[in-house]
Tab-separated table of C-alpha atoms in Angstrom:
chain	number	residue	atom	x	y	z
T	12	MET	CA	20.047	-34.422	20.511
T	13	GLY	CA	18.127	-36.817	22.750
T	14	GLY	CA	16.985	-40.418	22.735
T	15	ARG	CA	16.190	-43.413	24.894
T	16	VAL	CA	19.777	-43.647	26.127
T	17	GLY	CA	19.956	-40.045	27.244
T	18	VAL	CA	21.145	-36.746	25.819
T	19	ALA	CA	24.195	-36.229	23.604
T	20	ILE	CA	26.121	-33.101	22.638
T	21	TYR	CA	28.752	-33.446	19.954
T	22	GLY	CA	31.371	-31.343	18.230
T	23	ARG	CA	33.805	-32.248	15.505
T	24	HIS	CA	35.968	-34.507	17.667
T	25	THR	CA	34.098	-34.564	20.979
T	26	LEU	CA	31.020	-36.314	22.329
T	27	ILE	CA	29.294	-35.791	25.692
T	28	LEU	CA	26.593	-38.313	26.649
T	29	CYS	CA	24.400	-38.249	29.746
T	30	ASP	CA	22.798	-41.667	30.120
T	31	GLY	CA	19.881	-40.301	32.120
T	32	PHE	CA	20.966	-41.941	35.366
T	33	ASP	CA	24.192	-41.239	37.203
T	34	GLU	CA	26.954	-41.168	34.616
T	35	VAL	CA	28.201	-38.583	32.151
T	36	PHE	CA	30.582	-39.676	29.401
T	37	ASN	CA	32.913	-36.956	28.078
T	38	VAL	CA	35.160	-38.357	25.352
T	39	GLU	CA	37.062	-37.327	22.249
T	40	LEU	CA	37.515	-39.202	18.975
T	41	GLN	CA	40.848	-40.462	17.726
T	42	ASP	CA	43.021	-37.948	15.876
T	43	ASN	CA	42.243	-39.384	12.426
T	44	ASP	CA	38.480	-39.486	12.987
T	45	PHE	CA	35.760	-36.860	13.274
T	46	ILE	CA	31.989	-36.633	13.612
T	47	LEU	CA	30.242	-35.739	10.362
T	48	GLY	CA	26.693	-35.635	11.667
T	49	GLY	CA	24.168	-36.946	14.136
T	50	ALA	CA	20.475	-37.718	14.402
T	51	ASN	CA	17.779	-39.006	16.736
T	52	TYR	CA	16.095	-41.879	14.907
T	53	ASN	CA	13.386	-43.991	16.553
T	54	GLU	CA	14.689	-42.729	19.924
T	55	GLN	CA	18.147	-44.032	19.103
T	56	LEU	CA	21.148	-41.701	19.023
T	57	LEU	CA	23.081	-42.071	15.771
T	58	LEU	CA	26.415	-40.517	14.880
T	59	TYR	CA	28.286	-40.645	11.612
T	60	SER	CA	32.080	-40.763	11.906
T	61	SER	CA	34.516	-40.486	9.016
T	62	CYS	CA	36.232	-43.783	9.894
T	63	HIS	CA	33.386	-45.902	11.283
T	64	GLY	CA	30.299	-44.745	9.384
T	65	ILE	CA	26.973	-44.810	11.240
T	66	VAL	CA	27.294	-45.749	14.912
T	67	LYS	CA	24.468	-46.198	17.427
T	68	VAL	CA	25.539	-44.377	20.581
T	69	THR	CA	25.097	-46.272	23.848
T	70	PRO	CA	26.902	-46.141	27.211
T	71	ALA	CA	28.247	-49.639	26.476
T	72	LEU	CA	29.831	-48.379	23.276
T	73	LEU	CA	31.498	-45.496	25.058
T	74	GLN	CA	32.792	-47.777	27.772
T	75	ALA	CA	34.312	-50.058	25.115
T	76	ARG	CA	35.566	-47.003	23.205
T	77	PRO	CA	36.450	-48.576	19.856
T	78	LEU	CA	36.578	-45.175	18.199
T	79	LEU	CA	37.451	-42.810	21.038
T	80	LYS	CA	40.406	-41.599	23.050
T	81	ASP	CA	40.466	-40.203	26.554
T	82	SER	CA	40.141	-36.456	26.593
T	83	HIS	CA	37.893	-33.726	27.909
T	84	SER	CA	38.525	-30.881	25.490
T	85	PHE	CA	35.904	-29.569	23.084
T	86	SER	CA	36.543	-28.884	19.407
T	87	SER	CA	34.503	-26.393	17.410
T	88	PRO	CA	31.224	-27.862	16.111
T	89	ARG	CA	30.409	-28.458	12.463
T	90	SER	CA	33.557	-27.540	10.634
T	91	TYR	CA	32.880	-28.422	6.998
T	92	GLN	CA	34.556	-31.647	5.928
T	93	THR	CA	34.879	-33.540	2.684
T	94	HIS	CA	33.737	-36.993	1.708
T	95	HIS	CA	34.947	-40.253	3.088
T	96	THR	CA	35.606	-41.865	-0.277
T	97	LYS	CA	37.042	-45.306	-0.713
T	98	GLY	CA	39.208	-45.356	-3.828
T	99	SER	CA	42.653	-44.767	-5.154
T	100	HIS	CA	45.552	-43.552	-3.056
T	101	HIS	CA	45.602	-40.271	-4.968
T	102	LEU	CA	41.893	-39.669	-4.496
T	103	GLU	CA	42.231	-40.230	-0.761
T	104	ALA	CA	45.293	-37.974	-0.637
T	105	LEU	CA	43.354	-35.211	-2.384
T	106	ARG	CA	40.445	-35.622	0.013
T	107	GLN	CA	42.727	-35.356	3.011
T	108	SER	CA	44.434	-32.267	1.590
T	109	PHE	CA	41.051	-30.660	1.052
T	110	SER	CA	40.123	-31.471	4.654
T	111	LEU	CA	43.262	-29.684	5.853
T	112	PHE	CA	42.355	-26.684	3.719
T	113	CYS	CA	38.848	-26.590	5.224
T	114	GLU	CA	40.464	-26.552	8.660
T	115	SER	CA	42.481	-23.464	7.601
T	116	LYS	CA	45.712	-25.492	7.673
T	117	MET	CA	46.951	-23.983	4.437
T	118	SER	CA	50.619	-24.945	4.759
T	119	ALA	CA	49.789	-28.549	5.592
T	120	ALA	CA	47.320	-28.752	2.702
T	121	ARG	CA	49.872	-27.400	0.254
T	122	GLU	CA	52.580	-29.779	1.490
T	123	ALA	CA	50.228	-32.737	1.260
T	124	CYS	CA	49.350	-31.844	-2.332
T	125	GLN	CA	52.980	-31.393	-3.320
T	126	GLU	CA	53.799	-34.800	-1.883
T	127	ALA	CA	50.816	-36.583	-3.450
T	128	PHE	CA	50.926	-34.776	-6.801
T	129	PRO	CA	54.493	-33.973	-7.904
T	130	PRO	CA	54.897	-32.391	-11.390
T	131	PRO	CA	54.758	-35.764	-13.238
T	132	SER	CA	51.204	-36.197	-11.919
T	133	PHE	CA	50.047	-33.772	-14.629
T	134	SER	CA	52.671	-34.458	-17.305
T	135	SER	CA	50.609	-36.234	-19.971
T	136	ALA	CA	47.862	-34.786	-22.144
T	137	HIS	CA	44.986	-36.927	-20.855
T	138	ASP	CA	43.987	-38.949	-17.800
T	139	ASN	CA	46.732	-37.853	-15.443
T	140	ILE	CA	46.388	-39.265	-11.938
T	141	GLY	CA	45.923	-35.729	-10.627
T	142	ASP	CA	43.207	-34.908	-13.158
T	143	LEU	CA	41.338	-38.134	-12.454
T	144	ALA	CA	41.419	-37.565	-8.701
T	145	ILE	CA	40.157	-33.977	-9.079
T	146	VAL	CA	37.254	-34.972	-11.315
T	147	GLN	CA	36.302	-37.921	-9.101
T	148	LEU	CA	36.259	-35.839	-5.920
T	149	SER	CA	34.351	-33.026	-7.623
T	150	GLU	CA	31.660	-35.439	-8.752
T	151	ALA	CA	31.610	-37.091	-5.328
T	152	ILE	CA	30.920	-33.693	-3.759
T	153	ILE	CA	27.889	-32.944	-5.927
T	154	ASP	CA	26.548	-36.521	-5.752
T	155	ASP	CA	27.134	-37.135	-2.059
T	156	PHE	CA	24.770	-38.953	0.299
T	157	PRO	CA	23.278	-37.035	3.256
T	158	THR	CA	24.990	-38.357	6.355
T	159	ALA	CA	22.449	-36.859	8.749
T	160	ASP	CA	19.534	-38.778	7.211
T	161	PRO	CA	19.296	-42.338	8.648
T	162	ARG	CA	16.919	-43.344	5.841
T	163	TRP	CA	19.850	-43.412	3.449
T	164	ALA	CA	21.786	-45.763	5.685
T	165	GLU	CA	18.792	-48.082	5.895
T	166	SER	CA	18.252	-48.007	2.134
T	167	ALA	CA	21.514	-49.879	1.400
T	168	LEU	CA	21.965	-47.594	-1.614
T	169	ILE	CA	25.188	-46.031	-0.333
T	170	THR	CA	28.130	-47.657	-2.103
T	171	GLY	CA	31.517	-46.432	-0.963
T	172	VAL	CA	30.849	-42.685	-0.714
T	173	THR	CA	29.422	-40.769	2.209
T	174	GLY	CA	28.934	-37.063	2.061
T	175	ASP	CA	28.806	-34.097	4.341
T	176	SER	CA	25.374	-32.568	4.096
T	177	HIS	CA	24.150	-32.329	7.670
T	178	SER	CA	20.500	-31.757	6.738
T	179	VAL	CA	17.574	-34.025	5.952
T	180	ILE	CA	15.960	-31.193	3.954
T	181	ILE	CA	16.757	-31.516	0.249
T	182	GLN	CA	17.210	-27.812	-0.433
T	183	TYR	CA	19.699	-27.498	2.412
T	184	GLN	CA	21.543	-30.569	1.137
T	185	LEU	CA	21.900	-28.873	-2.251
T	186	GLU	CA	23.064	-25.660	-0.621
T	187	ASP	CA	25.692	-27.667	1.291
T	188	LYS	CA	26.859	-29.176	-1.996
T	189	LYS	CA	27.057	-25.765	-3.629
T	190	PHE	CA	29.133	-24.403	-0.754
T	191	ALA	CA	31.399	-27.470	-0.712
T	192	HIS	CA	31.999	-27.396	-4.458
T	193	GLU	CA	32.899	-23.721	-4.465
T	194	LYS	CA	35.215	-24.386	-1.526
T	195	PHE	CA	36.804	-27.216	-3.504
T	196	GLN	CA	37.560	-24.929	-6.448
T	197	GLU	CA	39.003	-22.366	-4.046
T	198	PHE	CA	41.200	-25.120	-2.603
T	199	LEU	CA	42.488	-26.153	-6.042
T	200	ARG	CA	43.523	-22.579	-6.790
T	201	SER	CA	45.121	-22.075	-3.388
T	202	VAL	CA	47.355	-25.158	-3.697
T	203	ASP	CA	48.165	-24.425	-7.386
T	204	LEU	CA	46.439	-27.517	-8.761
T	205	TRP	CA	43.852	-25.579	-10.771
T	206	LYS	CA	46.383	-24.267	-13.273
T	207	LEU	CA	47.886	-27.761	-13.725
T	208	CYS	CA	44.602	-29.385	-14.764
T	209	CYS	CA	44.615	-30.999	-18.202
T	210	SER	CA	41.900	-33.348	-19.458
T	211	VAL	CA	40.265	-36.713	-18.881
T	212	CYS	CA	38.711	-38.990	-21.471
T	213	SER	CA	34.966	-39.548	-21.497
T	214	HIS	CA	33.509	-41.954	-24.062
T	215	GLY	CA	36.781	-41.758	-25.948
T	216	ASN	CA	36.864	-37.963	-26.125
T	217	PRO	CA	39.160	-35.747	-24.005
T	218	ARG	CA	37.352	-33.200	-21.826
T	219	ASP	CA	38.953	-30.219	-20.130
T	220	VAL	CA	39.073	-30.753	-16.360
T	221	GLN	CA	38.416	-27.117	-15.464
T	222	MET	CA	35.324	-27.115	-17.677
T	223	ILE	CA	34.111	-30.342	-16.052
T	224	LEU	CA	34.364	-28.667	-12.651
T	225	CYS	CA	32.525	-25.617	-13.976
T	226	GLU	CA	29.837	-27.935	-15.317
T	227	HIS	CA	29.513	-29.544	-11.901
T	228	GLY	CA	29.032	-26.112	-10.333
T	229	GLU	CA	26.443	-25.212	-12.980
T	230	LYS	CA	24.485	-28.382	-12.304
T	231	VAL	CA	24.342	-27.770	-8.569
T	232	SER	CA	22.907	-24.307	-9.298
T	233	CYS	CA	20.448	-25.871	-11.742
T	234	ALA	CA	19.314	-28.463	-9.185
T	235	LEU	CA	18.826	-25.778	-6.539
T	236	ALA	CA	16.691	-23.695	-8.896
T	237	LEU	CA	14.651	-26.740	-9.883
T	238	LYS	CA	14.038	-27.644	-6.244
T	239	GLN	CA	12.876	-24.111	-5.454
T	240	VAL	CA	10.369	-24.220	-8.322
T	241	HIS	CA	9.349	-27.718	-7.268
T	242	THR	CA	8.614	-26.503	-3.743
T	243	HIS	CA	6.658	-23.548	-5.102
T	244	LEU	CA	4.521	-25.779	-7.327
T	245	SER	CA	3.750	-28.067	-4.392
T	246	GLN	CA	2.179	-25.232	-2.418
T	247	ALA	CA	-1.434	-23.991	-2.534
T	248	PRO	CA	-3.287	-23.362	-4.724
T	249	ARG	CA	-1.208	-25.380	-7.195
T	250	LYS	CA	-1.000	-28.469	-4.964
T	251	GLN	CA	-4.468	-29.530	-6.162
T	252	VAL	CA	-2.634	-30.908	-9.181
T	253	LYS	CA	0.352	-33.220	-8.873
T	254	SER	CA	3.381	-31.221	-9.946
T	255	ILE	CA	4.700	-31.793	-13.450
T	256	ILE	CA	8.129	-32.082	-11.845
T	257	ASP	CA	6.885	-35.023	-9.754
T	258	TYR	CA	5.815	-36.818	-12.919
T	259	ALA	CA	9.101	-35.958	-14.609
T	260	ILE	CA	11.161	-37.197	-11.649
T	261	SER	CA	9.260	-40.509	-11.759
T	262	LYS	CA	10.216	-40.871	-15.410
T	263	VAL	CA	13.867	-40.118	-14.671
T	264	LEU	CA	13.979	-42.748	-11.935
T	265	ASP	CA	12.313	-45.295	-14.218
T	266	PHE	CA	15.015	-44.617	-16.789
T	267	ARG	CA	17.742	-44.994	-14.152
T	268	ARG	CA	16.045	-48.125	-12.788
T	269	LEU	CA	15.886	-46.665	-9.307
T	270	SER	CA	13.011	-47.291	-6.940
T	271	THR	CA	11.988	-46.256	-3.448
T	272	LYS	CA	10.639	-49.757	-2.860
T	273	ASN	CA	11.791	-51.271	0.441
T	274	THR	CA	13.221	-47.912	1.524
T	275	LYS	CA	11.893	-44.927	3.450
T	276	LEU	CA	13.239	-42.562	0.811
T	277	THR	CA	11.100	-40.496	-1.523
T	278	GLU	CA	11.546	-40.123	-5.264
T	279	GLN	CA	12.775	-36.595	-4.611
T	280	ASP	CA	15.488	-37.938	-2.309
T	281	LEU	CA	16.777	-40.226	-5.048
T	282	PHE	CA	16.600	-37.677	-7.854
T	283	TYR	CA	18.096	-34.628	-6.151
T	284	ARG	CA	20.934	-36.647	-4.658
T	285	GLU	CA	22.429	-37.351	-8.107
T	286	VAL	CA	23.167	-33.789	-9.203
T	287	SER	CA	25.628	-34.794	-11.936
T	288	HIS	CA	22.706	-35.940	-14.112
T	289	VAL	CA	20.164	-33.248	-13.261
T	290	GLU	CA	19.779	-32.509	-17.000
T	291	ASP	CA	17.670	-35.669	-17.296
T	292	ILE	CA	14.754	-33.613	-15.989
T	293	PHE	CA	14.492	-31.678	-19.277
T	294	TRP	CA	14.009	-34.850	-21.306
T	295	ALA	CA	11.535	-36.135	-18.762
T	296	MET	CA	9.464	-32.926	-18.814
T	297	ARG	CA	9.473	-33.012	-22.608
T	298	SER	CA	8.295	-36.629	-22.545
T	299	VAL	CA	5.473	-35.856	-20.114
T	300	LEU	CA	4.281	-32.978	-22.284
T	301	GLU	CA	4.455	-34.932	-25.531
T	302	ASN	CA	2.538	-37.881	-24.063
T	303	GLN	CA	-0.131	-35.520	-22.670
T	304	LEU	CA	-0.060	-37.476	-19.431
T	305	LEU	CA	-2.080	-34.955	-17.467
T	306	GLY	CA	-4.830	-34.362	-20.028
T	307	ALA	CA	-6.322	-31.132	-21.366
T	308	ALA	CA	-8.309	-30.053	-18.296
T	309	ASN	CA	-5.321	-28.339	-16.701
T	310	GLY	CA	-3.260	-27.940	-19.857
T	311	MET	CA	-2.373	-24.269	-19.487
T	312	LEU	CA	-1.282	-24.753	-15.883
T	313	ILE	CA	0.970	-27.661	-16.861
T	314	LEU	CA	2.554	-25.673	-19.691
T	315	ASP	CA	3.130	-22.787	-17.308
T	316	ASN	CA	4.783	-25.071	-14.754
T	317	VAL	CA	7.137	-26.603	-17.313
T	318	ALA	CA	8.039	-23.222	-18.764
T	319	MET	CA	8.718	-21.776	-15.319
T	320	ALA	CA	10.932	-24.701	-14.291
T	321	THR	CA	12.874	-24.603	-17.562
T	322	LYS	CA	13.448	-20.867	-17.368
T	323	GLU	CA	14.597	-20.898	-13.741
T	324	CYS	CA	17.002	-23.782	-14.334
T	325	LEU	CA	18.616	-22.179	-17.390
T	326	SER	CA	18.747	-18.810	-15.646
T	327	ALA	CA	20.578	-20.342	-12.673
T	328	VAL	CA	23.164	-21.888	-15.013
T	329	TYR	CA	23.695	-18.602	-16.834
T	330	ASN	CA	24.047	-16.711	-13.563
T	331	TYR	CA	26.649	-19.210	-12.386
T	332	ARG	CA	28.669	-18.685	-15.553
T	333	THR	CA	28.595	-14.912	-15.324
T	334	GLY	CA	29.318	-15.017	-11.596
T	335	HIS	CA	32.354	-17.290	-12.092
T	336	ALA	CA	33.678	-15.733	-15.286
T	337	ASP	CA	37.324	-16.163	-14.277
T	338	SER	CA	36.876	-19.953	-14.172
T	339	TYR	CA	36.160	-20.003	-17.898
T	340	VAL	CA	39.329	-18.201	-18.991
T	341	ARG	CA	42.604	-20.071	-19.470
T	342	VAL	CA	45.962	-18.268	-19.357
T	343	GLY	CA	49.055	-19.490	-21.216
T	344	ILE	CA	47.241	-22.451	-22.723
T	345	SER	CA	49.186	-25.050	-24.731
T	346	GLN	CA	48.219	-26.227	-28.191
T	347	SER	CA	47.135	-29.637	-26.895
T	348	LYS	CA	44.856	-28.035	-24.304
T	349	LEU	CA	43.545	-25.610	-26.913
T	350	LYS	CA	42.530	-28.548	-29.098
T	351	VAL	CA	40.524	-29.989	-26.204
T	352	LEU	CA	38.791	-26.644	-25.621
T	353	GLU	CA	37.890	-26.383	-29.296
T	354	ASN	CA	35.865	-29.574	-28.916
T	355	PHE	CA	34.133	-28.352	-25.749
T	356	THR	CA	30.390	-27.703	-25.903
T	357	PRO	CA	28.460	-26.576	-22.797
T	358	TRP	CA	25.985	-29.209	-21.658
T	359	THR	CA	23.104	-26.747	-22.087
T	360	SER	CA	24.072	-26.223	-25.752
T	361	ALA	CA	24.510	-29.891	-26.606
T	362	SER	CA	22.342	-31.243	-29.425
T	363	GLY	CA	21.555	-34.793	-30.413
T	364	PRO	CA	19.707	-37.762	-28.889
T	365	HIS	CA	20.870	-36.937	-25.345
T	366	GLY	CA	21.529	-33.203	-25.686
T	367	THR	CA	19.941	-30.741	-23.288
T	368	LEU	CA	19.434	-28.173	-26.064
T	369	THR	CA	17.435	-30.720	-28.039
T	370	ALA	CA	15.274	-31.454	-25.007
T	371	VAL	CA	14.654	-27.774	-24.247
T	372	THR	CA	13.869	-27.046	-27.905
T	373	GLY	CA	11.309	-29.847	-27.783
T	374	ILE	CA	9.752	-28.302	-24.681
T	375	ILE	CA	9.533	-24.904	-26.378
T	376	THR	CA	7.978	-26.439	-29.487
T	377	LYS	CA	5.324	-28.296	-27.494
T	378	ILE	CA	4.434	-25.224	-25.445
T	379	CYS	CA	4.082	-23.074	-28.559
T	380	GLN	CA	1.870	-25.677	-30.225
T	381	ASP	CA	-0.424	-26.035	-27.216
T	382	ILE	CA	-0.979	-22.402	-26.167
T	383	GLU	CA	-4.619	-21.686	-26.941
T	384	GLY	CA	-6.625	-18.493	-26.864
T	385	GLU	CA	-5.691	-15.125	-25.417
T	386	GLY	CA	-5.540	-13.869	-21.863
T	387	ASP	CA	-3.219	-13.243	-18.961
T	388	THR	CA	-2.139	-16.893	-18.733
T	389	GLN	CA	-1.342	-17.038	-22.431
T	390	GLN	CA	0.604	-13.762	-22.297
T	391	ARG	CA	2.602	-15.078	-19.366
T	392	LEU	CA	3.375	-18.260	-21.291
T	393	TRP	CA	4.611	-16.378	-24.340
T	394	GLN	CA	6.794	-14.252	-22.082
T	395	LEU	CA	8.252	-17.385	-20.501
T	396	VAL	CA	8.920	-18.858	-23.945
T	397	SER	CA	10.667	-15.632	-24.922
T	398	ASP	CA	12.753	-15.726	-21.746
T	399	ILE	CA	13.793	-19.348	-22.346
T	400	ILE	CA	14.821	-18.673	-25.947
T	401	GLU	CA	16.771	-15.586	-24.887
T	402	LEU	CA	18.623	-17.678	-22.286
T	403	LEU	CA	19.519	-20.221	-24.978
T	404	PHE	CA	20.867	-17.427	-27.178
T	405	ARG	CA	22.882	-16.008	-24.265
T	406	ASP	CA	24.250	-19.464	-23.543
T	407	GLN	CA	25.385	-19.858	-27.138
T	408	GLN	CA	26.963	-16.405	-27.176
T	409	HIS	CA	28.769	-17.201	-23.919
T	410	HIS	CA	30.237	-20.280	-25.601
T	411	LEU	CA	31.417	-18.267	-28.596
T	412	ASN	CA	32.980	-15.681	-26.291
T	413	PHE	CA	34.637	-18.507	-24.357
T	414	LEU	CA	36.196	-19.934	-27.508
T	415	GLU	CA	37.410	-16.541	-28.684
T	416	SER	CA	38.831	-15.460	-25.308
T	417	ASN	CA	40.800	-18.703	-25.058
T	418	GLY	CA	42.404	-18.243	-28.468
T	419	CYS	CA	40.453	-20.740	-30.560
T	420	GLY	CA	40.846	-20.290	-34.313
T	421	SER	CA	38.450	-18.493	-36.634
T	422	ALA	CA	37.491	-21.735	-38.380
T	423	ILE	CA	36.268	-23.241	-35.097
T	424	LEU	CA	34.429	-20.046	-34.206
T	425	LYS	CA	32.688	-20.017	-37.586
T	426	GLN	CA	31.717	-23.653	-37.247
T	427	TYR	CA	29.972	-23.082	-33.923
T	428	SER	CA	28.564	-19.728	-34.994
T	429	ASP	CA	26.945	-21.234	-38.105
T	430	HIS	CA	25.449	-24.052	-36.019
T	431	TYR	CA	24.004	-21.652	-33.461
T	432	THR	CA	22.671	-19.367	-36.198
T	433	GLN	CA	20.727	-22.301	-37.629
T	434	GLU	CA	19.356	-23.139	-34.168
T	435	LYS	CA	18.343	-19.507	-33.676
T	436	TYR	CA	16.641	-19.366	-37.083
T	437	SER	CA	14.605	-22.508	-36.299
T	438	LEU	CA	13.325	-21.060	-33.008
T	439	LEU	CA	12.437	-17.692	-34.528
T	440	GLN	CA	10.677	-19.481	-37.372
T	441	LEU	CA	8.651	-21.423	-34.805
T	442	LEU	CA	7.494	-18.153	-33.214
T	443	THR	CA	6.456	-16.655	-36.538
T	444	ARG	CA	4.450	-19.792	-37.405
T	445	CYS	CA	2.563	-19.179	-34.144
T	446	ASP	CA	1.982	-15.527	-35.189
T	447	GLN	CA	4.237	-14.274	-32.402
T	448	TYR	CA	5.996	-11.728	-34.584
T	449	SER	CA	6.544	-9.216	-31.780
T	450	VAL	CA	8.207	-11.856	-29.599
T	451	ALA	CA	10.450	-12.910	-32.489
T	452	LEU	CA	11.415	-9.298	-33.219
T	453	GLU	CA	12.384	-8.684	-29.587
T	454	LEU	CA	14.793	-11.619	-29.779
C-alpha cells in the first residue's frame, strides 16, 4: 500500500517501509503482537496491530519503535487471527488458544486450553466459566468490527472489540465471519471443548451452548444471503426504486437507536456488522409492508422484493442446518442437559412479540392480501409464498427431528408437534381464503 510517507509492505509480523527518499525500514513486530490489517486513508498509511490498535505509519514511528523489534525476517502474510477482546481472563485465554490453533500449533492450543479450562470449568449445570467464554467469543466473531476500514475507527463506535475482517466490502466481511466462525467450531472440537459445553442463562432461561453456536452460524449465513439479495435489488433496472431492504434497515437502526450521523459509515455498515440480531430485518420488512410506506404504484415489485429476501434468508438457514447436521446431535447427554434441549426452540420457529416466525407469518399474510390480478408477476409471487411456507414447515420438522434424535420424551415431542400443526393449519387456511387451493395442496 502507498501513501504520502512512501510505500509499505506488511506481513503478519513484518513491515517494510520505503520513505520515498533514501531510507528503507525493515522491521518485525514484538512476539506477542501481529498486524491484523492495513489501509491507505487520505494518503496516510494505517496499520492495525493486535496490541496497539490503529497506528499511523511514519518513519518517525519506526525510528522510535514502540511496537517493533529488530529483525529482517518475513512471516507469511494474512494468517487468519481472532479478535482482540478486552474481557475476562478466561475469554482472553480462549482467544489466545484459538489463535494458536489458527497458526496450526495444535499441541500448544490444546495445552493452553487444558491449563485455562480444567475439568471444574464445566462442572456446573449453567454459566460455567468455560461456557461463558465460548459464547462470548462466538458472538464477538460474528459481531466483529472491520479492522481494515478506517471509517470505523473514526466513528468512535468500537467499544473493546476489534475484529479480523480485512475487507471494506460488506459481503467479504460477512464471508470472513462465516469462515472464522466455522474455524472456531472446528477448534472447539479439536481441543475437546465442544463436548464439554453445557448451558448459559439468557433472560433467566438456560440455553444450550452448542445450539447457541449453531444459531450464530445460521445467522451469519442468513446475513450473507440477505446482503446478496440486497445487492441484487440495488442493481438496474430495480435501482429506480429504493430497495425495500434499505427502508427496513433504516427501521432497524431507528429501533436500535443507531445513527450514521457524524460518521462516514453507511446504514448498511451499521446493520450488517451486528449479525447476532439479523432477525430484526424480518420485523422491519413486515412493518414497512403493513404501513404501505412505498405506496401502491410499485406494490407488486415491493412484494416481490420482500418475498425474495425472506425466502433466500430462510433457505440459507435451512442449508446451514442440513450442511452441519452433526452439530445438532448430542451423544451421551445427561438428564440436566436434556432438560435444556427440551426447552430449545430454533430462532426461526420462535413465536410471540419478538419471534421470527411471527414476523415471517405476518409478511406472508400481507403478501397474500395484496397480490392483485393474474400474470407472470403474480404467479412468481405465489410461488415465492409457497417456497417460504415450505421452508417454515421444513424448519419445524427439523426441530422435531432434533428433539427426537437427542432423546427428548414423547410428551415434549407432542407438545411441539401440536403447536406446529396449528401453525401449519393457519397458513394453509390463509392460502385457501385467497383461492390458492393448488398451492395449499402441494404443501
